[in-house]
PDB file of C-alpha atoms and ligand atoms in Angstrom:
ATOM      1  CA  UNK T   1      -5.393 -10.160 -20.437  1.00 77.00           C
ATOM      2  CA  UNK T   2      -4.943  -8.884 -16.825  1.00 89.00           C
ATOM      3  CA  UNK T   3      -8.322  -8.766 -14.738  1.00 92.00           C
ATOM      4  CA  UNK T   4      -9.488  -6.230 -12.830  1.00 94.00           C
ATOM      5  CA  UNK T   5     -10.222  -7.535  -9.340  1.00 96.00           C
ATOM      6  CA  UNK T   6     -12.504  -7.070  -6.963  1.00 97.00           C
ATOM      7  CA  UNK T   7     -11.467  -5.009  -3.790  1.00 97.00           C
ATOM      8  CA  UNK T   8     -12.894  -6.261  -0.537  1.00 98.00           C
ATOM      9  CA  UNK T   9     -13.516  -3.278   2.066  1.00 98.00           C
ATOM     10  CA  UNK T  10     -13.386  -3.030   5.888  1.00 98.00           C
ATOM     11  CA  UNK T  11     -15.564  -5.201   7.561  1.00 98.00           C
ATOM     12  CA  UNK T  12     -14.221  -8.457   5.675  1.00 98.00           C
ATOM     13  CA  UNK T  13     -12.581 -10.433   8.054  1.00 98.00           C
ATOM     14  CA  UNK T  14      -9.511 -11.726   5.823  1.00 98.00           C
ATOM     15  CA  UNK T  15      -7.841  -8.024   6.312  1.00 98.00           C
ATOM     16  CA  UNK T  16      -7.568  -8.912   9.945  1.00 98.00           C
ATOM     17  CA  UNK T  17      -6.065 -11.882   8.770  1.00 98.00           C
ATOM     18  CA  UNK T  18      -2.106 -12.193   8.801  1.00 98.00           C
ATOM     19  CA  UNK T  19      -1.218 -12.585   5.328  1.00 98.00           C
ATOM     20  CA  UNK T  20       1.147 -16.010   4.570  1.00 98.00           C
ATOM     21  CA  UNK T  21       4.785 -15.641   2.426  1.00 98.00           C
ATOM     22  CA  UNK T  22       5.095 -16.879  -0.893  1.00 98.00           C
ATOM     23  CA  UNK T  23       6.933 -20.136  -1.080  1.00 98.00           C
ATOM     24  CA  UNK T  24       7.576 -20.300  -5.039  1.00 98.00           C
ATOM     25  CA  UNK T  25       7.521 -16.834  -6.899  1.00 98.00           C
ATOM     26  CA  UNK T  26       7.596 -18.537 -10.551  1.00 97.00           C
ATOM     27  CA  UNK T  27       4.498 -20.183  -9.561  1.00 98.00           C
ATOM     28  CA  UNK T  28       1.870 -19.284 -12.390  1.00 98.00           C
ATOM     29  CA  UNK T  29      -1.070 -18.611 -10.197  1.00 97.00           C
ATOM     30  CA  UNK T  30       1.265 -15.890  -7.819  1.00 98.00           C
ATOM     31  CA  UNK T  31       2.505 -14.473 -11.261  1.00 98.00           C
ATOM     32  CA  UNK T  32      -1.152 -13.839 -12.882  1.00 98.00           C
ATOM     33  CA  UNK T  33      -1.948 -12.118  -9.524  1.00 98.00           C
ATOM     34  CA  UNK T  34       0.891  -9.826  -9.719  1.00 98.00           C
ATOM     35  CA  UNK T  35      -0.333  -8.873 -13.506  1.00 98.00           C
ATOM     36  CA  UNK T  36      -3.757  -8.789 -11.673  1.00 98.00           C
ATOM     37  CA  UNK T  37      -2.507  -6.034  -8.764  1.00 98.00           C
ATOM     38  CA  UNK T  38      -0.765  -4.314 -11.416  1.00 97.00           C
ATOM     39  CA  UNK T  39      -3.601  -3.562 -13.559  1.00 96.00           C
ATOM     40  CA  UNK T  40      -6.482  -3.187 -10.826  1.00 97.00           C
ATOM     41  CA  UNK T  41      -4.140  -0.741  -9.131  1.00 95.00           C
ATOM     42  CA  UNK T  42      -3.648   1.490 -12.039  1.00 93.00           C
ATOM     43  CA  UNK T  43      -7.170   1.198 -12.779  1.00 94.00           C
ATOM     44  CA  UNK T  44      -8.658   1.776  -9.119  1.00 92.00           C
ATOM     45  CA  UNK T  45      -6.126   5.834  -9.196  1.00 89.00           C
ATOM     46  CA  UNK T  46      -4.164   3.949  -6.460  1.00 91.00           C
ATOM     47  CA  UNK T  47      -0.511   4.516  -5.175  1.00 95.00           C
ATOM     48  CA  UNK T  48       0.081   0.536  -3.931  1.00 97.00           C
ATOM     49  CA  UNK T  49      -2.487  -2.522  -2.907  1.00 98.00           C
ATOM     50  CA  UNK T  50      -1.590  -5.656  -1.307  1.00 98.00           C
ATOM     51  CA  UNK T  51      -2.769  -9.075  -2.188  1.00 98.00           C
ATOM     52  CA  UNK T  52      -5.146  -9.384   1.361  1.00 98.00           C
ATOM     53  CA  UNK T  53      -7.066  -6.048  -0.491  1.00 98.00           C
ATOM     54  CA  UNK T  54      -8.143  -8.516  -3.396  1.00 98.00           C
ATOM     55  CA  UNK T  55      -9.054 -11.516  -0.910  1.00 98.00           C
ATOM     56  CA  UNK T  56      -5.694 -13.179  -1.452  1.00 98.00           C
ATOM     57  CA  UNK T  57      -3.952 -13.344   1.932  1.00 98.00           C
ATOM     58  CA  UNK T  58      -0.275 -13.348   0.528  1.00 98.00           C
ATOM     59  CA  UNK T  59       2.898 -11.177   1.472  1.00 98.00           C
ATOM     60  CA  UNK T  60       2.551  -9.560  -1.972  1.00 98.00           C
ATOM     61  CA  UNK T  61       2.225  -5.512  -2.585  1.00 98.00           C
ATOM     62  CA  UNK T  62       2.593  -3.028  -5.138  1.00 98.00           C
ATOM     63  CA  UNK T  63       4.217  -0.055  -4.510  1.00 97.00           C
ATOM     64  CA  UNK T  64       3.065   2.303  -7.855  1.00 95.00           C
ATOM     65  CA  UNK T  65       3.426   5.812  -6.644  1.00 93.00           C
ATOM     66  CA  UNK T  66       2.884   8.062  -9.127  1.00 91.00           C
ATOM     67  CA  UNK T  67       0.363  11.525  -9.681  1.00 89.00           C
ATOM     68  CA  UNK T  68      -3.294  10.687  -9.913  1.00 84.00           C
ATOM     69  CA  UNK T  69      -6.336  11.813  -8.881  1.00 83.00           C
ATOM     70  CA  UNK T  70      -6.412  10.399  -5.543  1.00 82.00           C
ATOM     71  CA  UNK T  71      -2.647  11.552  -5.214  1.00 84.00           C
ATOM     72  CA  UNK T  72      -1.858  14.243  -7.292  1.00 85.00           C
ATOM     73  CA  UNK T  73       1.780  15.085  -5.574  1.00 86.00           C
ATOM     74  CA  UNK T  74       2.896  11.585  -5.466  1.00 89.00           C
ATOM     75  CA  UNK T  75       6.243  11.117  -7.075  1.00 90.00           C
ATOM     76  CA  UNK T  76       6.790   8.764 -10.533  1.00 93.00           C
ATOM     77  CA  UNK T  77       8.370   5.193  -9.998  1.00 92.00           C
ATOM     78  CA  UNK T  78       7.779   2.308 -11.983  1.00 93.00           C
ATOM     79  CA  UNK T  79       5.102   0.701 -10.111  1.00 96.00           C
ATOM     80  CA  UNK T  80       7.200  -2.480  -8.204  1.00 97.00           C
ATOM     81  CA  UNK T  81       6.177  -5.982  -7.209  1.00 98.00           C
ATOM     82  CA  UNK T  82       7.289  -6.904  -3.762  1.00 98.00           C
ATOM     83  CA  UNK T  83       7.467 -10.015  -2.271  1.00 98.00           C
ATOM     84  CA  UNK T  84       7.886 -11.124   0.922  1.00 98.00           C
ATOM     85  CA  UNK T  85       9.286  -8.065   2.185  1.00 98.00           C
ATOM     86  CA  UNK T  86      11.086  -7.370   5.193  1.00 98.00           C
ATOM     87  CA  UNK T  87      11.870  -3.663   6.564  1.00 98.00           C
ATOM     88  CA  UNK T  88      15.934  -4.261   7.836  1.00 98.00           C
ATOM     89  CA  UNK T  89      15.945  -0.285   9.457  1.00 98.00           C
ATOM     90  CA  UNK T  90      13.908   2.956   9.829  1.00 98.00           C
ATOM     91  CA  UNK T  91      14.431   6.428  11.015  1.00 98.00           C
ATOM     92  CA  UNK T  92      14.134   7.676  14.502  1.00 98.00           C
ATOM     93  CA  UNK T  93      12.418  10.321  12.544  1.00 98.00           C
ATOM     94  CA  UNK T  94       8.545   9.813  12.566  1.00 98.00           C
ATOM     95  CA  UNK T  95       6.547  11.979   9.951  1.00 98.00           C
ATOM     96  CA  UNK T  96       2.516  12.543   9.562  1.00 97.00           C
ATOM     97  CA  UNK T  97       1.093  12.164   6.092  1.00 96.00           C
ATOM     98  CA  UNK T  98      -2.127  11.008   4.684  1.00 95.00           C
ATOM     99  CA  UNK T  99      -3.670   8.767   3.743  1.00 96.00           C
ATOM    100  CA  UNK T 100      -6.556   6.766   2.120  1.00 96.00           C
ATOM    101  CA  UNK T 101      -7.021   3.165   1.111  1.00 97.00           C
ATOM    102  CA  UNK T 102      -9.034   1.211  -1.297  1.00 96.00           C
ATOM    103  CA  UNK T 103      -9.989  -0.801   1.235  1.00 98.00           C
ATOM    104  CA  UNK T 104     -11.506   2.385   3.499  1.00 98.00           C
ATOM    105  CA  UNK T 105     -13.383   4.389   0.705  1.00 96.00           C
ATOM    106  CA  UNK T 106     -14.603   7.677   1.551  1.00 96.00           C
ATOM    107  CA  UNK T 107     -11.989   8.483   4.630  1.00 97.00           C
ATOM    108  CA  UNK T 108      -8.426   9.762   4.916  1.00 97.00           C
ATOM    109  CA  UNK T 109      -6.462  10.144   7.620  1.00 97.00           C
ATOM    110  CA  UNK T 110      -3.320  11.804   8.871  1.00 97.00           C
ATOM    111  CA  UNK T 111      -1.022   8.469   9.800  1.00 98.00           C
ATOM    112  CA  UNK T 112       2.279   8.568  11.334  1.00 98.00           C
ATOM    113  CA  UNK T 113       5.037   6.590   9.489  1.00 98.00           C
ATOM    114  CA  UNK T 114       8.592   6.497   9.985  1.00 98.00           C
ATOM    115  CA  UNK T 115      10.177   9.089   7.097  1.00 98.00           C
ATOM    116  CA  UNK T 116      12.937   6.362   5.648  1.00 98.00           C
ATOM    117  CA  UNK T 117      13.074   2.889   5.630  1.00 98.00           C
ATOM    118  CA  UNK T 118      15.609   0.178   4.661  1.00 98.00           C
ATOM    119  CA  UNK T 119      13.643  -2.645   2.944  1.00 98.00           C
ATOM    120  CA  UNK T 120      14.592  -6.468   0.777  1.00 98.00           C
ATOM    121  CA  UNK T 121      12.127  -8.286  -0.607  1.00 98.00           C
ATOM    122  CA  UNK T 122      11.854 -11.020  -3.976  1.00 98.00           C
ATOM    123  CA  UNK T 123      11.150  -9.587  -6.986  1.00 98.00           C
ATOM    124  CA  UNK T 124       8.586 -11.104  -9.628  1.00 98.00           C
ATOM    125  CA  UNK T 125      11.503 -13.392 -10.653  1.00 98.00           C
ATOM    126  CA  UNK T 126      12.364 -14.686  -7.217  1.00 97.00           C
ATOM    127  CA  UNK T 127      15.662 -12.433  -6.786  1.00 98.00           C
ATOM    128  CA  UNK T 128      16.593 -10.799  -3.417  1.00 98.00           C
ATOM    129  CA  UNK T 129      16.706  -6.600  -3.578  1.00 98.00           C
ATOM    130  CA  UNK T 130      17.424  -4.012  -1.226  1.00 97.00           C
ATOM    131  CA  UNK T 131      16.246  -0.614  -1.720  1.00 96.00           C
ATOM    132  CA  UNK T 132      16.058   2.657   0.372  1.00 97.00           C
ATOM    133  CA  UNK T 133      12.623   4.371   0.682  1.00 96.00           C
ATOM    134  CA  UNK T 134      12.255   8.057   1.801  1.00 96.00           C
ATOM    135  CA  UNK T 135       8.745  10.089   2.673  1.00 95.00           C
ATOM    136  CA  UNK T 136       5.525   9.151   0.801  1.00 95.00           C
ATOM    137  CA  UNK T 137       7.017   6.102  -1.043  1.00 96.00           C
ATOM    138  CA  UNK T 138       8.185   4.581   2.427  1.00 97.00           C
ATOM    139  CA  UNK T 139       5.094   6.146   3.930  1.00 98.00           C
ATOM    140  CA  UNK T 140       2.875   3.103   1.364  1.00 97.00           C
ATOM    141  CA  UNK T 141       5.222   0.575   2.204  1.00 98.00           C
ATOM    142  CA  UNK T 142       4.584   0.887   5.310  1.00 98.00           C
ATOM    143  CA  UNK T 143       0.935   1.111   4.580  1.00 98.00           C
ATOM    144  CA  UNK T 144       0.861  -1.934   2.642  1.00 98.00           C
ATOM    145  CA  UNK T 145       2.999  -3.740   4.745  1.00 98.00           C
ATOM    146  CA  UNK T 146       0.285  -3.037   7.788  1.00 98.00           C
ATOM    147  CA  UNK T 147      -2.363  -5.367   5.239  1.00 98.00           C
ATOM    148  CA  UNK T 148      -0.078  -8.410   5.945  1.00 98.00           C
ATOM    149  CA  UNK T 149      -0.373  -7.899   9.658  1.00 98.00           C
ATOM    150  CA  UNK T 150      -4.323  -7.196   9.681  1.00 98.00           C
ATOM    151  CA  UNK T 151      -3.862  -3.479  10.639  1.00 98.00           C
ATOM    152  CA  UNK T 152      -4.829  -0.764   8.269  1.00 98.00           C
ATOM    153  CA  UNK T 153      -4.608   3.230   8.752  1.00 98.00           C
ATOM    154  CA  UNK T 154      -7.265   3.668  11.200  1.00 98.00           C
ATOM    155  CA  UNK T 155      -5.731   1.511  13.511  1.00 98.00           C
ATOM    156  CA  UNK T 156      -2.764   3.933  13.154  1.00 98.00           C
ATOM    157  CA  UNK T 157      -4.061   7.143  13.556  1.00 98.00           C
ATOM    158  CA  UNK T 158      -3.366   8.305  16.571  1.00 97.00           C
ATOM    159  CA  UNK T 159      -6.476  10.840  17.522  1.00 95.00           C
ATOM    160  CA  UNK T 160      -9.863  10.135  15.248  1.00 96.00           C
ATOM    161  CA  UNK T 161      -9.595  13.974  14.656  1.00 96.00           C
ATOM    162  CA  UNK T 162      -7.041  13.064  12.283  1.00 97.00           C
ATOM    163  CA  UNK T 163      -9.769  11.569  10.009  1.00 98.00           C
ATOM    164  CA  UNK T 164     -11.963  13.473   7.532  1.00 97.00           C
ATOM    165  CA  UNK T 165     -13.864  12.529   4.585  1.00 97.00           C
ATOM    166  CA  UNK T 166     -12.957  11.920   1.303  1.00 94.00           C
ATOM    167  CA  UNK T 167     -15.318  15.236   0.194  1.00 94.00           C
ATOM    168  CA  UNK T 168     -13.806  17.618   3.129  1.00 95.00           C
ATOM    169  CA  UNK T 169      -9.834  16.459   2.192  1.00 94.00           C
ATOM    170  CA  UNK T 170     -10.541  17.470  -1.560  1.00 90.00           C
ATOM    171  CA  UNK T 171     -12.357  21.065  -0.918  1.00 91.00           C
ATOM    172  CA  UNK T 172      -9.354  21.285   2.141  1.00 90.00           C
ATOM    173  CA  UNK T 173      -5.978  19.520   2.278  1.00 86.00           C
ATOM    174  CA  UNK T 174      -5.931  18.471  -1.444  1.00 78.00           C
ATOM    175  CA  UNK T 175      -2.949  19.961  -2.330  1.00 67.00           C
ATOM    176  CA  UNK T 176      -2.996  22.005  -5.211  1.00 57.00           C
ATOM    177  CA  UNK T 177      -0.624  21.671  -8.607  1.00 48.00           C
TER     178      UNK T 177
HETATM  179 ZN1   ZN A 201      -4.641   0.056   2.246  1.00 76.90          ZN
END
């Protein structure tokens, strides 16, 4: 049985802390944590966590876009374990978005992200893949990819009239099916 874990919230040092890489994928302890992200992620309406979100200050993410209520718009993918990832290129092309975290309940923000991204990373099983991100899937990579490095959205926005609460982006920017 997966566990749901416990997500620690601004404030807690360890998400300013630069997140280490994984040195052996197969090990049991990094593969129950990936079940772990998996499940808490799904469970939490979330589009992608990294392991320094659940205290666990590891180059590890989910990406898991897919509609829910925090993101009804967001595109279907199977949700993806990444592992020490590396972005390889990005577009000159710079797009604003938003975006919440788990980690910052209660605020979004409108971050700017480069639009496409060329990334490799391990899978769960330790093999090497490339892939090709485009708009809001490359938009939480790069969001995720900020835990590793201590940063997360706020540190991105570029004017703090960007933000607005989680209440005021529902009634106004919520996007509507
Ligand atoms: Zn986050």
């Amino acid at each position: 049985m997966s566990e749901l874990l416990s997500i620690i919230e601004l404030g807690n040092p360890i998400l300013r802390h630069i997140a280490q890489p994984i040195l052996d994928v197969r090990d049991q302890k990094i593969q129950t944590l990936i079940d772990d992200l998996l499940w808490t992620v799904a469970r939490s309406q979330g589009v992608g966590i990294a392991a320094p979100q659940v205290a666990q200050s590891y180059q590890l993410m989910i990406v898991a876009s897919r509609p829910n209520l925090r993101y009804p718009t967001a595109p279907e993918m199977p949700p993806t374990p990444m592992i020490n990832p590396k972005i390889l290129a990005h577009s000159t092309e710079v797009v604003k978005g938003w975006e919440g975290c788990l980690s910052v309940p209660g605020v979004r923000g409108q971050v700017p992200r480069y639009q496409a991204i060329e990334v490799e990373y391990l899978d769960r099983a330790g093999k090497r893949q490339a892939l090709e991100m485009t708009d809001f899937v490359a938009r939480i990579f790069q969001h995720e990819f900020d835990h590793f490095n201590g940063l997360v959205f706020l540190d991105r926005v570029e004017n703090t009239q960007d933000l607005v609460t989680e209440k005021e982006y529902q009634q106004r920017y919520q996007p509507s099916e």
